[in-house]
């Protein structure tokens, strides 16, 4: 199956995996011991395959268009975090729920953001150049955001001894992807390696969400009453992303294709970059990981709407008068 086909049908792949994972976890209660351990290596492979699709060695090129870059960074790291904090204040006072929402909504996507930008007739070149910049910035700012916004005592929840394995699951694949990119530029026959790896993120993420569902079926049942809350917050965030993109693109006087790129950047969140952190939380905080998976599914369905609305209504092509 081609990469394009996988990406077009990825929503149904993930939804099927969640349902199968819940079924396996319900029929085989001991499955959590097995699937919980398998999540980490598969997640590391997923991140490696994803990072190889990002032009990590082209970071300097991303700074050439300062107007677009500054607009995207201001929206993602100044305005969106304020909106997320306000939305979270409207949710029930459950620390695991709020921490999960903060984790998944505070940082912009670095994977399917590019895919949806391409499908939605956005400026894929700028989307690709923006991605490594937002990855570096979010790794630096996410701890600060959580310290400022989380109600829980993070010193007792995000303990260094528990979180450092999760950081390694992100940083080691990132380093390996950078090495792979350098290696792939060495010889002609190596240059197709990143392209071949590009087929793997959707299948690997399908496996990851299935394993998470199977390992946390009890937490899913306990958090079922929170599903409407997560859906409502996720949908509200998607709506805000559209409004914010329209406003900032107008202020910065960006062309339509760059405005579309802003919309997809503000609307998509970095769910499986923060998933290792959510999975590393101590017992009693399993809801945070479930919230991350729930939000990503809502977001994927929201992207189906974005693909229609953004290029046709929000940022239609400008027809020049004859």
Coordinates of C-alpha atoms in Angstrom, one line a residue:
X1 CA 0.0 0.0 0.0
X2 CA 1.4 3.4 -1.0
X3 CA 2.2 6.2 1.5
X4 CA -0.5 8.4 0.0
X5 CA -3.2 5.7 0.4
X6 CA -2.2 5.1 4.0
X7 CA -2.3 8.8 4.9
X8 CA -5.7 9.3 3.2
X9 CA -7.2 6.5 5.3
X10 CA -5.2 6.9 8.5
X11 CA -8.3 8.0 10.5
X12 CA -10.0 4.7 10.0
X13 CA -6.7 2.8 10.7
X14 CA -6.4 4.5 14.1
X15 CA -10.0 4.1 15.0
X16 CA -10.0 0.4 14.2
X17 CA -6.8 -0.1 16.2
X18 CA -8.4 1.6 19.3
X19 CA -11.5 -0.7 19.0
X20 CA -9.4 -3.8 18.5
X21 CA -7.1 -2.8 21.4
X22 CA -10.1 -2.3 23.7
X23 CA -11.6 -5.6 22.7
X24 CA -8.3 -7.4 23.3
X25 CA -7.8 -5.7 26.7
X26 CA -11.4 -6.6 27.7
X27 CA -11.2 -10.3 26.7
X28 CA -7.7 -10.8 28.0
X29 CA -7.2 -8.7 31.1
X30 CA -3.5 -9.7 31.4
X31 CA -2.8 -8.2 28.0
X32 CA -1.8 -4.9 29.6
X33 CA 1.4 -6.5 31.0
X34 CA 2.4 -7.4 27.5
X35 CA 1.1 -4.5 25.4
X36 CA 2.3 -1.9 27.9
X37 CA 5.9 -3.1 27.5
X38 CA 5.6 -3.2 23.7
X39 CA 4.4 0.4 23.5
X40 CA 7.9 1.9 24.1
X41 CA 10.0 0.2 21.4
X42 CA 7.2 0.6 18.8
X43 CA 6.8 4.3 19.8
X44 CA 10.6 4.8 19.5
X45 CA 10.4 3.3 15.9
X46 CA 7.5 5.5 15.1
X47 CA 9.3 8.7 16.2
X48 CA 12.4 7.7 14.3
X49 CA 10.4 7.0 11.1
X50 CA 8.6 10.4 11.6
X51 CA 11.7 12.4 12.3
X52 CA 13.4 11.1 9.2
X53 CA 10.7 12.9 7.1
X54 CA 11.6 16.2 8.6
X55 CA 14.5 18.3 7.0
X56 CA 16.5 18.6 10.3
X57 CA 19.6 19.8 8.4
X58 CA 17.7 22.6 6.8
X59 CA 16.9 24.6 9.9
X60 CA 18.8 27.7 8.7
X61 CA 16.6 27.8 5.6
X62 CA 13.5 28.1 7.8
X63 CA 14.6 31.6 9.0
X64 CA 14.7 33.1 5.5
X65 CA 11.0 34.1 5.5
X66 CA 10.9 35.9 8.8
X67 CA 7.4 37.3 8.4
X68 CA 5.8 33.9 8.0
X69 CA 8.0 32.3 10.6
X70 CA 7.4 34.9 13.3
X71 CA 3.6 34.8 12.6
X72 CA 3.6 31.0 13.0
X73 CA 5.7 31.1 16.1
X74 CA 3.7 33.8 17.7
X75 CA 0.4 32.0 17.1
X76 CA 1.7 28.6 18.2
X77 CA 3.7 29.6 21.3
X78 CA 2.1 32.8 22.5
X79 CA -1.6 32.9 21.5
X80 CA -2.5 29.2 21.4
X81 CA -1.1 28.5 24.9
X82 CA -3.2 31.3 26.4
X83 CA -6.3 29.9 24.6
X84 CA -5.5 26.3 25.8
X85 CA -5.2 27.5 29.4
X86 CA -8.6 29.3 29.2
X87 CA -10.2 26.2 27.7
X88 CA -8.8 23.9 30.4
X89 CA -10.2 26.2 33.1
X90 CA -13.7 25.3 31.8
X91 CA -13.2 21.5 32.3
X92 CA -13.9 19.5 35.5
X93 CA -11.3 19.9 38.2
X94 CA -9.6 16.6 37.6
X95 CA -5.8 16.9 37.6
X96 CA -5.1 14.0 35.2
X97 CA -7.7 15.3 32.7
X98 CA -6.3 18.8 32.8
X99 CA -2.7 17.6 32.6
X100 CA -3.5 15.4 29.6
X101 CA -5.2 18.3 27.8
X102 CA -2.3 20.6 28.5
X103 CA 0.2 18.1 27.3
X104 CA -1.5 17.4 24.0
X105 CA -2.8 20.9 23.1
X106 CA 0.1 23.1 24.1
X107 CA 2.5 22.1 21.3
X108 CA 2.1 22.1 17.5
X109 CA 2.3 19.0 15.4
X110 CA 5.5 18.0 13.5
X111 CA 4.2 14.9 11.6
X112 CA 0.8 14.9 9.9
X113 CA 0.7 18.7 9.8
X114 CA 2.9 18.5 6.7
X115 CA 0.6 15.8 5.2
X116 CA -2.5 17.8 5.7
X117 CA -0.9 21.0 4.5
X118 CA -0.1 19.2 1.2
X119 CA -3.6 17.8 0.9
X120 CA -5.2 21.1 1.8
X121 CA -3.3 23.1 -0.9
X122 CA -1.2 25.0 1.7
X123 CA 2.4 26.0 1.2
X124 CA 4.1 22.6 1.8
X125 CA 7.6 24.1 1.4
X126 CA 7.1 26.5 4.3
X127 CA 5.3 23.8 6.3
X128 CA 8.3 21.5 5.9
X129 CA 10.8 24.3 6.8
X130 CA 8.7 25.3 9.9
X131 CA 8.5 21.8 11.3
X132 CA 12.0 21.4 12.8
X133 CA 11.8 24.9 14.2
X134 CA 8.6 24.2 16.1
X135 CA 10.0 20.9 17.3
X136 CA 13.0 22.5 18.9
X137 CA 11.0 25.4 20.4
X138 CA 8.3 23.1 21.9
X139 CA 10.9 20.8 23.5
X140 CA 12.3 23.9 25.3
X141 CA 9.0 25.6 26.2
X142 CA 6.7 22.6 27.2
X143 CA 8.2 22.2 30.7
X144 CA 7.8 26.0 31.3
X145 CA 4.1 25.9 30.1
X146 CA 3.3 22.9 32.4
X147 CA 5.0 24.6 35.3
X148 CA 2.9 27.7 34.8
X149 CA -0.4 26.1 33.9
X150 CA -0.8 22.7 35.5
X151 CA -2.7 22.6 38.8
X152 CA -1.0 19.5 40.0
X153 CA 2.2 19.5 41.9
X154 CA 4.5 18.5 39.0
X155 CA 7.4 17.7 41.3
X156 CA 5.4 14.7 42.5
X157 CA 4.0 13.7 39.1
X158 CA 6.7 14.4 36.6
X159 CA 9.6 13.1 38.6
X160 CA 13.0 13.1 36.8
X161 CA 13.4 9.4 37.5
X162 CA 10.2 8.6 35.8
X163 CA 10.3 11.0 32.9
X164 CA 13.9 10.6 31.7
X165 CA 13.1 7.3 29.9
X166 CA 10.2 9.1 28.1
X167 CA 12.7 11.9 27.1
X168 CA 15.1 9.3 25.7
X169 CA 12.3 7.8 23.6
X170 CA 12.0 11.2 21.9
X171 CA 15.6 12.4 21.9
X172 CA 17.3 9.2 20.8
X173 CA 15.1 8.7 17.6
X174 CA 15.6 12.4 16.9
X175 CA 19.4 12.1 17.0
X176 CA 19.2 8.9 14.9
X177 CA 17.0 10.6 12.4
X178 CA 19.5 13.5 12.1
X179 CA 22.3 11.0 11.5
X180 CA 20.2 9.2 9.0
X181 CA 19.6 12.4 7.1
X182 CA 23.3 13.1 7.0
X183 CA 24.1 9.6 5.9
X184 CA 21.4 9.6 3.2
X185 CA 23.1 12.6 1.5
X186 CA 26.4 10.7 1.1
X187 CA 25.7 8.4 -1.9
X188 CA 23.1 8.2 -4.6
X189 CA 21.7 4.8 -3.5
X190 CA 21.2 6.0 0.1
X191 CA 18.9 9.0 -0.8
X192 CA 15.8 6.8 -1.1
X193 CA 16.1 5.5 2.5
X194 CA 14.1 8.4 4.1
X195 CA 11.4 8.1 1.4
X196 CA 11.0 4.3 2.1
X197 CA 10.8 5.1 5.9
X198 CA 8.0 7.5 5.0
X199 CA 5.6 4.6 4.6
X200 CA 6.0 3.5 8.2
X201 CA 4.5 6.3 10.5
X202 CA 0.9 5.4 9.8
X203 CA 1.2 1.6 10.4
X204 CA 3.4 2.2 13.5
X205 CA 1.1 4.8 15.0
X206 CA -1.8 2.3 14.3
X207 CA 0.0 -0.3 16.4
X208 CA 0.9 2.3 19.1
X209 CA -2.7 3.4 19.7
X210 CA -3.9 -0.2 19.6
X211 CA -1.3 -1.2 22.3
X212 CA -2.2 1.8 24.4
X213 CA -5.9 1.0 24.3
X214 CA -5.2 -2.7 25.2
X215 CA -2.9 -1.7 28.0
X216 CA -5.3 0.9 29.5
X217 CA -8.7 -0.6 28.9
X218 CA -9.6 -0.1 32.6
X219 CA -8.5 3.5 32.5
X220 CA -10.6 4.0 29.4
X221 CA -13.7 2.7 31.2
X222 CA -13.0 4.9 34.1
X223 CA -12.5 7.9 31.9
X224 CA -15.5 7.3 29.6
X225 CA -17.5 10.0 31.3
X226 CA -14.7 12.5 30.3
X227 CA -15.1 11.7 26.6
X228 CA -17.6 14.5 26.0
X229 CA -15.3 17.0 27.8
X230 CA -12.3 16.0 25.7
X231 CA -14.3 16.1 22.5
X232 CA -15.7 19.5 23.3
X233 CA -12.3 21.0 24.2
X234 CA -10.7 19.4 21.1
X235 CA -13.4 20.8 18.8
X236 CA -13.2 24.2 20.4
X237 CA -9.4 24.2 19.8
X238 CA -9.9 23.3 16.2
X239 CA -12.4 26.2 15.8
X240 CA -10.0 28.6 17.5
X241 CA -7.2 27.5 15.2
X242 CA -9.3 28.5 12.1
X243 CA -10.2 31.9 13.6
X244 CA -6.6 32.6 14.7
X245 CA -5.1 31.7 11.3
X246 CA -7.5 34.0 9.5
X247 CA -6.7 36.9 11.9
X248 CA -2.9 36.5 12.0
X249 CA -2.7 35.9 8.2
X250 CA -4.6 39.1 7.7
X251 CA -2.4 41.1 10.1
X252 CA 0.8 39.7 8.5
X253 CA -0.7 40.1 5.0
X254 CA 0.2 36.5 4.1
X255 CA -0.9 35.0 0.8
X256 CA -3.7 32.4 0.8
X257 CA -1.4 29.3 0.7
X258 CA 0.6 30.5 3.7
X259 CA -2.6 31.3 5.6
X260 CA -3.7 27.7 5.0
X261 CA -0.3 26.5 6.4
X262 CA -1.0 28.6 9.5
X263 CA -4.5 27.0 9.9
X264 CA -3.1 23.4 9.7
X265 CA -0.3 24.3 12.1
X266 CA -2.6 25.9 14.7
X267 CA -5.2 23.0 14.3
X268 CA -2.9 20.0 14.6
X269 CA -1.2 19.1 17.9
X270 CA 1.8 16.9 18.7
X271 CA 0.0 14.0 20.2
X272 CA 2.6 11.2 20.1
X273 CA 5.6 13.5 21.0
X274 CA 3.9 14.0 24.4
X275 CA 2.5 10.5 24.6
X276 CA 5.8 9.1 26.1
X277 CA 5.5 11.7 28.9
X278 CA 1.8 10.8 29.5
X279 CA 2.6 7.1 29.6
X280 CA 5.5 7.7 32.1
X281 CA 3.2 9.3 34.7
X282 CA 2.7 7.3 38.0
X283 CA -0.2 5.1 38.8
X284 CA -3.5 7.0 39.1
X285 CA -2.6 9.3 36.2
X286 CA -3.5 6.9 33.3
X287 CA -6.3 9.2 32.3
X288 CA -3.7 11.7 30.9
X289 CA -2.5 9.1 28.3
X290 CA -6.1 8.3 27.4
X291 CA -6.9 12.0 26.9
X292 CA -3.9 12.3 24.5
X293 CA -5.2 9.4 22.3
X294 CA -8.8 10.7 22.5
X295 CA -7.8 14.2 21.3
X296 CA -5.7 12.8 18.4
X297 CA -8.7 10.9 17.1
X298 CA -11.0 14.0 17.4
X299 CA -8.3 16.0 15.6
X300 CA -8.0 13.6 12.7
X301 CA -11.8 13.8 12.1
X302 CA -11.5 17.5 12.4
X303 CA -8.8 17.5 9.7
X304 CA -11.3 16.0 7.3
X305 CA -13.4 19.2 7.8
X306 CA -10.3 21.3 7.6
X307 CA -9.4 19.8 4.2
X308 CA -12.7 21.0 2.8
X309 CA -13.1 24.3 4.7
X310 CA -9.6 25.8 4.7
X311 CA -8.9 26.0 1.0
X312 CA -12.5 26.6 -0.1
X313 CA -13.9 29.0 2.5
X314 CA -11.2 30.2 4.9
X315 CA -8.5 30.9 2.4
X316 CA -9.9 30.5 -1.1
X317 CA -7.8 31.1 -4.2
X318 CA -7.8 34.8 -5.2
X319 CA -9.0 35.2 -8.8
X320 CA -7.2 38.1 -10.5
X321 CA -9.5 40.4 -12.5
X322 CA -9.0 40.3 -16.3

